Tab-separated table of C-alpha atoms and ligand atoms in Angstrom:
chain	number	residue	atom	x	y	z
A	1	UNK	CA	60.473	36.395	79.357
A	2	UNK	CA	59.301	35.134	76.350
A	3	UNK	CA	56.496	31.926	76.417
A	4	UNK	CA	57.178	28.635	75.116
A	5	UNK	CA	54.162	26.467	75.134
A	6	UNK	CA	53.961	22.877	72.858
A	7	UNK	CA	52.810	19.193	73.421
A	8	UNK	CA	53.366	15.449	72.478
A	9	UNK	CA	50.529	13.225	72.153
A	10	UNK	CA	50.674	10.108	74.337
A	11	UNK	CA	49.760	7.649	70.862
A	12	UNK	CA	52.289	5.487	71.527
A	13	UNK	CA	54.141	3.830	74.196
A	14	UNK	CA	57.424	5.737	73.642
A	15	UNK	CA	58.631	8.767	71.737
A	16	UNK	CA	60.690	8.259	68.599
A	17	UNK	CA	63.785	9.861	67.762
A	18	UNK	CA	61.960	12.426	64.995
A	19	UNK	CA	60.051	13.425	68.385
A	20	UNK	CA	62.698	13.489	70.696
A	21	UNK	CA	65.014	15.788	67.641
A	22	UNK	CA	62.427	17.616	66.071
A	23	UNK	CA	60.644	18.587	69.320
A	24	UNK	CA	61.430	17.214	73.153
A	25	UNK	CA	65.244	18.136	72.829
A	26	UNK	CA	64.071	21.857	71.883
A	27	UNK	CA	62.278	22.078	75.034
A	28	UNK	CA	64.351	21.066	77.510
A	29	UNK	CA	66.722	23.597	75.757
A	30	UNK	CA	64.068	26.413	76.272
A	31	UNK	CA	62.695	25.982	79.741
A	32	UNK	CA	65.568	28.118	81.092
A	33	UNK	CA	65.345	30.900	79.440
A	34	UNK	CA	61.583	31.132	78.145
A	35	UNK	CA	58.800	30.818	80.885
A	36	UNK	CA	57.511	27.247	79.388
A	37	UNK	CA	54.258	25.298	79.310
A	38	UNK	CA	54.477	21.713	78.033
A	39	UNK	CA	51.872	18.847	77.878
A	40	UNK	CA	50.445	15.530	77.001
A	41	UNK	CA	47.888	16.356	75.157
A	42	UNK	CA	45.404	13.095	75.974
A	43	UNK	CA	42.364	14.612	74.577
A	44	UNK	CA	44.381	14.916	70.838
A	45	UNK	CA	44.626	11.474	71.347
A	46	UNK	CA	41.317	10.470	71.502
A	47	UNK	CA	40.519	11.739	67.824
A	48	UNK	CA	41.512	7.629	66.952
A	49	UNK	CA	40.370	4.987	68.014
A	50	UNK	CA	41.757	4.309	71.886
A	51	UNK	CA	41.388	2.045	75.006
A	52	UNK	CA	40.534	4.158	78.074
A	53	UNK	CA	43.247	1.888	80.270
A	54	UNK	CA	45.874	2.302	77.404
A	55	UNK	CA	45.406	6.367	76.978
A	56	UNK	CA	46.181	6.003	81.465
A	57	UNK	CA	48.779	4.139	81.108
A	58	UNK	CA	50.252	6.119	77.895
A	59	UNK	CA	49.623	9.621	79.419
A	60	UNK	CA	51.973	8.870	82.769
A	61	UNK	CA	54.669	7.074	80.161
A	62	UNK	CA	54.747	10.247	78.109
A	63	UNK	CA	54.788	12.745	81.095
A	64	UNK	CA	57.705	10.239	82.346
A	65	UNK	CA	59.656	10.009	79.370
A	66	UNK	CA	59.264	14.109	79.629
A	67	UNK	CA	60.969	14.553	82.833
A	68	UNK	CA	63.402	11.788	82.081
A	69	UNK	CA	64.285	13.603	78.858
A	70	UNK	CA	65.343	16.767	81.365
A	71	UNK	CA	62.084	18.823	81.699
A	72	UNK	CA	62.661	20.044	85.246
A	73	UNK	CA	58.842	20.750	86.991
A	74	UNK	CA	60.433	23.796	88.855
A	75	UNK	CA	61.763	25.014	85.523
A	76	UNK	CA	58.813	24.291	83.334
A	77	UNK	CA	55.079	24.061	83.427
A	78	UNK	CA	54.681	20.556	82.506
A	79	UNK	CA	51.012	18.879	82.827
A	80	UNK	CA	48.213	17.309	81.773
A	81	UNK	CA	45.535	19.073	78.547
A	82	UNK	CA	42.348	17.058	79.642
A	83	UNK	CA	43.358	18.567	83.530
A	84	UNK	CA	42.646	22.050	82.121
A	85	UNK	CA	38.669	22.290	80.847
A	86	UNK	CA	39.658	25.597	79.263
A	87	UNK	CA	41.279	23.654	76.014
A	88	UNK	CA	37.835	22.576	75.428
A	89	UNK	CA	36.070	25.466	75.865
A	90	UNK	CA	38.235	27.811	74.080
A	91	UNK	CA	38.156	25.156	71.158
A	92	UNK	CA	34.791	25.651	70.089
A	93	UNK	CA	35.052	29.824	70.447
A	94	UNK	CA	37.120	29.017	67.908
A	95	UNK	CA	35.194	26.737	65.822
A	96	UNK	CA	33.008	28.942	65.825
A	97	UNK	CA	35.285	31.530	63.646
A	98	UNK	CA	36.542	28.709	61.977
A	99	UNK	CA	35.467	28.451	58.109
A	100	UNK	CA	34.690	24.808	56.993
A	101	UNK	CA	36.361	24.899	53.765
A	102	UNK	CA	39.589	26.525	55.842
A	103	UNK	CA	39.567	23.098	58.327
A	104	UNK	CA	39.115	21.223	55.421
A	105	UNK	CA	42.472	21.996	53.828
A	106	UNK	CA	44.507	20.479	56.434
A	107	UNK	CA	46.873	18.046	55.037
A	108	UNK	CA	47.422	15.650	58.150
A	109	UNK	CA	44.251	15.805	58.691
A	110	UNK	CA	43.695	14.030	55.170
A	111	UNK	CA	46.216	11.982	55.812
A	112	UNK	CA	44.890	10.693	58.842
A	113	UNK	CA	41.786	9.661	58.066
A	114	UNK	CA	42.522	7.982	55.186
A	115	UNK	CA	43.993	5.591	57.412
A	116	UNK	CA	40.792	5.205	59.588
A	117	UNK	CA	37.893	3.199	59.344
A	118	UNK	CA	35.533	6.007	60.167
A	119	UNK	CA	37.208	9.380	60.673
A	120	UNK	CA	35.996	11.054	63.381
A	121	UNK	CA	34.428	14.969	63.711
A	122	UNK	CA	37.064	15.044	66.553
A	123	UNK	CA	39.729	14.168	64.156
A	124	UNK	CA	38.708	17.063	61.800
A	125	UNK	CA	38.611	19.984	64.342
A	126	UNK	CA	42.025	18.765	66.083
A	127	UNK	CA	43.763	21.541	64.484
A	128	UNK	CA	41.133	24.188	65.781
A	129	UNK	CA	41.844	22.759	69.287
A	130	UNK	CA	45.537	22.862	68.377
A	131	UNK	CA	45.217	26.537	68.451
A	132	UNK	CA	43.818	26.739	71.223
A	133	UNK	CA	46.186	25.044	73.109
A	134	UNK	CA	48.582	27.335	72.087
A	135	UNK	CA	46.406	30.974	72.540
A	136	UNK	CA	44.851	29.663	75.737
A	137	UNK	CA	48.566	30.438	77.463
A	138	UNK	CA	49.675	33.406	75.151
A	139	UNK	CA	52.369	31.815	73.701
A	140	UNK	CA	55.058	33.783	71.816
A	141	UNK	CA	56.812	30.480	70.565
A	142	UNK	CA	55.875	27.193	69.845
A	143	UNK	CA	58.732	24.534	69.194
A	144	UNK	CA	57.533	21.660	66.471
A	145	UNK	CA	58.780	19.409	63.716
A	146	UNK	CA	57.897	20.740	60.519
A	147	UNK	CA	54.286	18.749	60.001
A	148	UNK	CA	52.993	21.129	62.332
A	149	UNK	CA	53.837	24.333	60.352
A	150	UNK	CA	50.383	24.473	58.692
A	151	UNK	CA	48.183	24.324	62.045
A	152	UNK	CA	50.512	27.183	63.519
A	153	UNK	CA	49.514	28.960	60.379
A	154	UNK	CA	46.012	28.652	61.276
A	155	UNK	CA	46.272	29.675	65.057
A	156	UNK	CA	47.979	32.776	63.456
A	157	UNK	CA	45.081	33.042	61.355
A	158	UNK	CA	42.412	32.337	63.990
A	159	UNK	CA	44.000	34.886	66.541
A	160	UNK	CA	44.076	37.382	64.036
A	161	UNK	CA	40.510	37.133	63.229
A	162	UNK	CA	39.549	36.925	66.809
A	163	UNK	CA	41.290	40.062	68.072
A	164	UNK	CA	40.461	41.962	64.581
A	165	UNK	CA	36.617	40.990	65.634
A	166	UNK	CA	36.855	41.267	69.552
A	167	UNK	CA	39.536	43.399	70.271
A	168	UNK	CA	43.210	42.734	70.811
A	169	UNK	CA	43.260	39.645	73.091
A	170	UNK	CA	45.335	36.770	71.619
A	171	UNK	CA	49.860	37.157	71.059
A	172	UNK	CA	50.323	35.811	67.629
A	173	UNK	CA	52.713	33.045	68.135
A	174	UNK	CA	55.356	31.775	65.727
A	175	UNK	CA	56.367	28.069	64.992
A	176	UNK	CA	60.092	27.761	66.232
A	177	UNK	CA	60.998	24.657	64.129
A	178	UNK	CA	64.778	23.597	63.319
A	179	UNK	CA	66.052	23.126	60.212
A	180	UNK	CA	68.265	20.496	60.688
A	181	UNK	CA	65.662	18.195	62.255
A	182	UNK	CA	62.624	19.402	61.514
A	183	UNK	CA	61.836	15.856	59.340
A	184	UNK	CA	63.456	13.322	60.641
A	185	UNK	CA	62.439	10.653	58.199
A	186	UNK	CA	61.849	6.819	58.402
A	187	UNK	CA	64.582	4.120	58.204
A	188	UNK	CA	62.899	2.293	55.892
A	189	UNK	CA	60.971	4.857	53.930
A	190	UNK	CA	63.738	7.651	53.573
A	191	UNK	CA	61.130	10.509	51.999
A	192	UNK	CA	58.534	10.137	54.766
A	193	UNK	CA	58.379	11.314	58.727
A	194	UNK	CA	59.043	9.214	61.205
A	195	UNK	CA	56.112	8.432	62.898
A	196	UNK	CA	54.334	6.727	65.868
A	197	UNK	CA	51.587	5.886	63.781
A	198	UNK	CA	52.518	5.316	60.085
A	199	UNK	CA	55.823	3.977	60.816
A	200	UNK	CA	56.537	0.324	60.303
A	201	UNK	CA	58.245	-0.996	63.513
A	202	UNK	CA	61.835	-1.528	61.275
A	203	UNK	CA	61.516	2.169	60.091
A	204	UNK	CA	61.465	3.812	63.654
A	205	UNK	CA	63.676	4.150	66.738
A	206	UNK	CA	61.661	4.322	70.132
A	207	UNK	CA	63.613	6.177	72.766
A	208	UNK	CA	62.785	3.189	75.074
A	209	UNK	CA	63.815	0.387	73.042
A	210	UNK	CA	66.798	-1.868	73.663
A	211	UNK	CA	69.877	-1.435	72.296
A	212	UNK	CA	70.383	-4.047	70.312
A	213	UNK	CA	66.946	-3.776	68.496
A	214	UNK	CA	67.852	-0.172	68.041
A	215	UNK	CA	71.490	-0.703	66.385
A	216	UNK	CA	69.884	-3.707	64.517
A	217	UNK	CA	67.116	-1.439	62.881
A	218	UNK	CA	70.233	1.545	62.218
A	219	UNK	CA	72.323	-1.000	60.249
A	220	UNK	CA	69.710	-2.116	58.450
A	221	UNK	CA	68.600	1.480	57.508
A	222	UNK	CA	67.412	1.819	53.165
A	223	UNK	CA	70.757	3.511	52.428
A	224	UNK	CA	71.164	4.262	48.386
A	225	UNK	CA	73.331	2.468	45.649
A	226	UNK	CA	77.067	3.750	45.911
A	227	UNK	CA	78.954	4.204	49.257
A	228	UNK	CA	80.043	7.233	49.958
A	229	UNK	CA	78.973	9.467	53.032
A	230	UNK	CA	77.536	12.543	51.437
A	231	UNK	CA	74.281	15.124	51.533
A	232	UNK	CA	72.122	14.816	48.875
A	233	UNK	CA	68.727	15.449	49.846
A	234	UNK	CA	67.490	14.028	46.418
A	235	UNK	CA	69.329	11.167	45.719
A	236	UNK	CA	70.626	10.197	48.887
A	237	UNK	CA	67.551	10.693	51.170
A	238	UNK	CA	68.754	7.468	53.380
A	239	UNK	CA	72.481	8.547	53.878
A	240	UNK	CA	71.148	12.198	54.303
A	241	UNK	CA	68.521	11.144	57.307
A	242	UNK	CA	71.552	9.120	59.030
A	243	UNK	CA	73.786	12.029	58.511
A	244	UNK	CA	71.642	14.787	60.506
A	245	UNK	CA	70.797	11.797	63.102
A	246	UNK	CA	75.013	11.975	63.456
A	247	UNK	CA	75.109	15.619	63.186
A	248	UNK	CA	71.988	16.437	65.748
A	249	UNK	CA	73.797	14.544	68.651
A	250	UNK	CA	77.753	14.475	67.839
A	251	UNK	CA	77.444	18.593	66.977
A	252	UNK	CA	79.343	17.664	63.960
A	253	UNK	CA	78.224	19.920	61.132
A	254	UNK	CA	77.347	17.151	57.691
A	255	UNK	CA	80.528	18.662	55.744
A	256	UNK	CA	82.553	17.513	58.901
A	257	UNK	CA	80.938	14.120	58.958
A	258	UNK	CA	81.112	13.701	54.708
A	259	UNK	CA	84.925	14.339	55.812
A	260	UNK	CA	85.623	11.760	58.933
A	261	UNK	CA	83.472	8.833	56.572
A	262	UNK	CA	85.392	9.718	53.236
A	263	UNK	CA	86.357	6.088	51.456
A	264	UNK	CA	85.170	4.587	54.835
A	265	UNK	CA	81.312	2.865	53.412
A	266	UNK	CA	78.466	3.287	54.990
A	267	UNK	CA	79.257	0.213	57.912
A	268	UNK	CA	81.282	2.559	59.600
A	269	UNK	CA	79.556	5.195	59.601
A	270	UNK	CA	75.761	3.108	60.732
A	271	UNK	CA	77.735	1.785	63.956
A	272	UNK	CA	78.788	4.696	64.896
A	273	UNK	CA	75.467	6.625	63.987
A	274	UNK	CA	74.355	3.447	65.941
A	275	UNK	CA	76.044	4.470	69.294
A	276	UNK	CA	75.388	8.451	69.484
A	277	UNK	CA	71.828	7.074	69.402
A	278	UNK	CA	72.027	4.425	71.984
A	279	UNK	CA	74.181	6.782	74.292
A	280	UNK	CA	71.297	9.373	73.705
A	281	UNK	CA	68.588	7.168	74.507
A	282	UNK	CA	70.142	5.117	77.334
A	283	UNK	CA	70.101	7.633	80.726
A	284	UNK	CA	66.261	8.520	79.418
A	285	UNK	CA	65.587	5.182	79.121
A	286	UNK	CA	66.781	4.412	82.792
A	287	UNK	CA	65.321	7.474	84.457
A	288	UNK	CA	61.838	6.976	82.744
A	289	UNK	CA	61.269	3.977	84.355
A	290	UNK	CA	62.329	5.101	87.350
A	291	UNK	CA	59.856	7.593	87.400
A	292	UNK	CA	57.003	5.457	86.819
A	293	UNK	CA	58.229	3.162	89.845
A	294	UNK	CA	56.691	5.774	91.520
A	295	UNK	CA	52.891	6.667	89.934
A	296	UNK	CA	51.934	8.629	92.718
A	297	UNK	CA	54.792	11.405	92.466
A	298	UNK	CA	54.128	11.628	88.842
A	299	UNK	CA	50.560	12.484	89.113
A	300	UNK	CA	51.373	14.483	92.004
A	301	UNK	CA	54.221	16.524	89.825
A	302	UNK	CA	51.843	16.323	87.290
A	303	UNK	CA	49.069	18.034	89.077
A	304	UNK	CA	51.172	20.847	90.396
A	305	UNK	CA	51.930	21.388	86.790
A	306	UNK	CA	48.175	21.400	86.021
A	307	UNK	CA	47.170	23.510	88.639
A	308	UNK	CA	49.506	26.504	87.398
A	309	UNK	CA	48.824	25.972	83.941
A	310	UNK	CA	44.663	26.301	84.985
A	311	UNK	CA	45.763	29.523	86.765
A	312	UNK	CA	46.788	31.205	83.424
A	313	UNK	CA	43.913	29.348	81.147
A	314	UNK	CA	41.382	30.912	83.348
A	315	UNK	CA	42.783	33.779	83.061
A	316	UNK	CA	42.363	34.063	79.118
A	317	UNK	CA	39.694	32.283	79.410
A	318	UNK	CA	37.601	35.218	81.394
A	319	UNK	CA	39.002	37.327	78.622
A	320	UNK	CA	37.409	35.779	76.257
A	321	UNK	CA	34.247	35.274	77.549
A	322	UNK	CA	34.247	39.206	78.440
A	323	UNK	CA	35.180	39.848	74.495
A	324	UNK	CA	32.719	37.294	72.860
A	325	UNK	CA	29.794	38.565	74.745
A	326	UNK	CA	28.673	35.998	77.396
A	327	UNK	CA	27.604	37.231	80.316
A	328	UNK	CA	29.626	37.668	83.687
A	329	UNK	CA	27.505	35.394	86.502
A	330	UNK	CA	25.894	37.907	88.772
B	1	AQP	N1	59.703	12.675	62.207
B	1	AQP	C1	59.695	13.797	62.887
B	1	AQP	N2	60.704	14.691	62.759
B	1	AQP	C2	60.705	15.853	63.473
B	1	AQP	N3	59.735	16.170	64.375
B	1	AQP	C3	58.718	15.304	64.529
B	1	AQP	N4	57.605	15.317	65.317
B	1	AQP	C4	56.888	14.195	65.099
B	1	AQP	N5	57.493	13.424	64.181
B	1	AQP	C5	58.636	14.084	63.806
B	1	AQP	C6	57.282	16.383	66.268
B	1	AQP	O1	57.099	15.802	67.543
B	1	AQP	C7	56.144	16.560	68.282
B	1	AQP	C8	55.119	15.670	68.922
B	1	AQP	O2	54.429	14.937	67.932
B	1	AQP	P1	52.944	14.455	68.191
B	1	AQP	O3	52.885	13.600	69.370
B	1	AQP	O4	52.041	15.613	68.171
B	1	AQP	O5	52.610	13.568	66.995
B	1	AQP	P2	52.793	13.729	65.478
B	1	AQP	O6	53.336	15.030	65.062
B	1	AQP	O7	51.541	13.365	64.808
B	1	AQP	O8	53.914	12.650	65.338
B	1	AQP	P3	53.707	11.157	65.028
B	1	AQP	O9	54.900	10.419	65.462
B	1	AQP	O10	53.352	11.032	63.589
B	1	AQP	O11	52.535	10.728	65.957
B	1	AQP	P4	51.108	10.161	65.615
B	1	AQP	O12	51.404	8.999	64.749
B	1	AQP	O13	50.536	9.814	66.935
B	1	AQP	O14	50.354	11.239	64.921
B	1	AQP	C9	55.538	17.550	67.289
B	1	AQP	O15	56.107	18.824	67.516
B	1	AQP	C10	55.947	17.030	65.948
B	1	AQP	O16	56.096	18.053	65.007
């Protein structure tokens, strides 16, 4: 079986849609047939500023909002990065091959900064650990929105150069990103990604939020002059966004929606975009919190997810250290 390996970053209290679309809803999809590996990658996290309490608390919400989304732990390996040392390790092998100018072209982490006070080193080699995630667990596919298309480029690179140097050791893996929703874009701000970080509270819809605030925040959407429901990337980036929202979780192809909202306005077509989003959100809503009534069986799911995941990173891990030259313990 093929392996699926990707992670969320717990920066936020809840997922937004663009996650849940562009990534989460992908892997749940996968875990049957693909022999998965999925995590919360805390220590990405920690490349902004953070409060230790907040990154707990945020972690067991994200690993929650995981299994409440339909990750099954006896289907998938879902844990914890920071719980595996290897991420760490690995990372700086691969700093190490790493060219400075190379990290230095990588456009989110530009845009990142620019939004910091002080930009961390941490910041700047995230994508190196990035890859490393990914070639710690041999991973033939990685499912991601379409932001993270340039760091799988460089773990493609980075494996390259390390088995080309070392010997064959790394699987090149491939980015597995979905057209249809691999940018879902902000309410407000039609041309850019929804985000947990960059979004303005009006321009993005939390998986955990009410429904009211959600529907509210839908209706209100930046639509564009003129009413019809149609695709048009370029002039109607609003309607467009709301139209692969409805297509993503009605299965409606657009063509089929431009056709049931023809001389209907956009009102019609909001409310109902409106409730396929509430219905989505609702059950994950319900089961998250459930599962963080009970702390102690998510950290103990969570640690029988970490434990198997170490068993594989070691693995590689010995692999590497063979290859790069550091000697064995006698
Ligand atoms: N708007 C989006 N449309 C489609 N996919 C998206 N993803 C994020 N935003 C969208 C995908 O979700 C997965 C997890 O994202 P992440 O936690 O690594 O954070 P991110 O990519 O940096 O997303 P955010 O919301 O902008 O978070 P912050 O603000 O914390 O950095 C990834 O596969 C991502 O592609």
């Amino acid at each position: 079986r093929a392996r699926v390996l990707s992670g969320i970053q717990p920066t936020a209290g809840s997922f937004h849609l663009g996650n849940y679309l562009g990534a989460v809803r992908q892997w749940v999809s996968m875990q049957d047939d693909h022999d998965a590996f999925y995590m919360v990658v805390d220590l990405h996290a920690i490349t902004v500023e953070y409060e230790p309490a907040q990154l707990r608390e945020r972690t067991r919400l994200a690993a929650a909002q995981l299994f409440a989304c339909g990750l099954d732990p006896d289907r998938a390996t879902v844990f914890v990065q920071s719980q595996v040392p290897e991420h760490t390790e690995l990372q700086w092998v691969m700093a190490c091959l790493t060219g400075f100018g190379e990290a230095s072209r990588m456009t989110q982490f530009k845009d990142k900064a620019a939004k910091q006070a002080v930009a961390s080193v941490g910041l700047f080699t995230y994508p190196i650990l990035q890859a490393a995630d990914i070639l710690l667990y041999q991973a033939d596919q990685v499912p991601v929105g379409a932001d993270q298309r340039q760091h799988l480029e460089l773990t493609r690179d980075l494996a390259q150069r390390f088995n080309h140097r070392f010997g064959e050791t790394f699987t090149l893996p491939s980015a597995y990103i979905l057209k249809a929703v691999e940018k879902i874009t902000d309410l407000q701000d039609p041309t850019a990604k929804m985000s947990k970080s960059s979004s303005s509270p009006q321009g993005i819809l939390d998986v955990l939020e009410e429904p009211s605030a959600l529907r509210k925040k839908i209706m209100r959407a930046v639509t564009d002059t003129g009413s019809d429901v149609i695709a048009d990337e370029e002039n109607k980036p609003g309607v467009t966004n709301l139209m692969r929202i409805h297509s993503a979780l009605s299965g409606l192809s657009l063509p089929e929606i431009e056709a049931r909202y023809a001389g209907q306005g956009y009102g019609t077509f909001k409310k109902d975009v409106a409730e396929l989003v509430t219905d989505a959100f609702a059950p994950i809503r319900e089961r998250t919190q459930k599962l963080l009534a009970n702390e102690a069986e998510l950290d103990r799911m969570l640690a029988v997810g970490s434990s198997r995941a170490g068993k594989v990173a070691r693995e590689t891990m010995d692999l590497v250290r063979d290859r790069a030259g550091f000697l064995r313990p006698a």
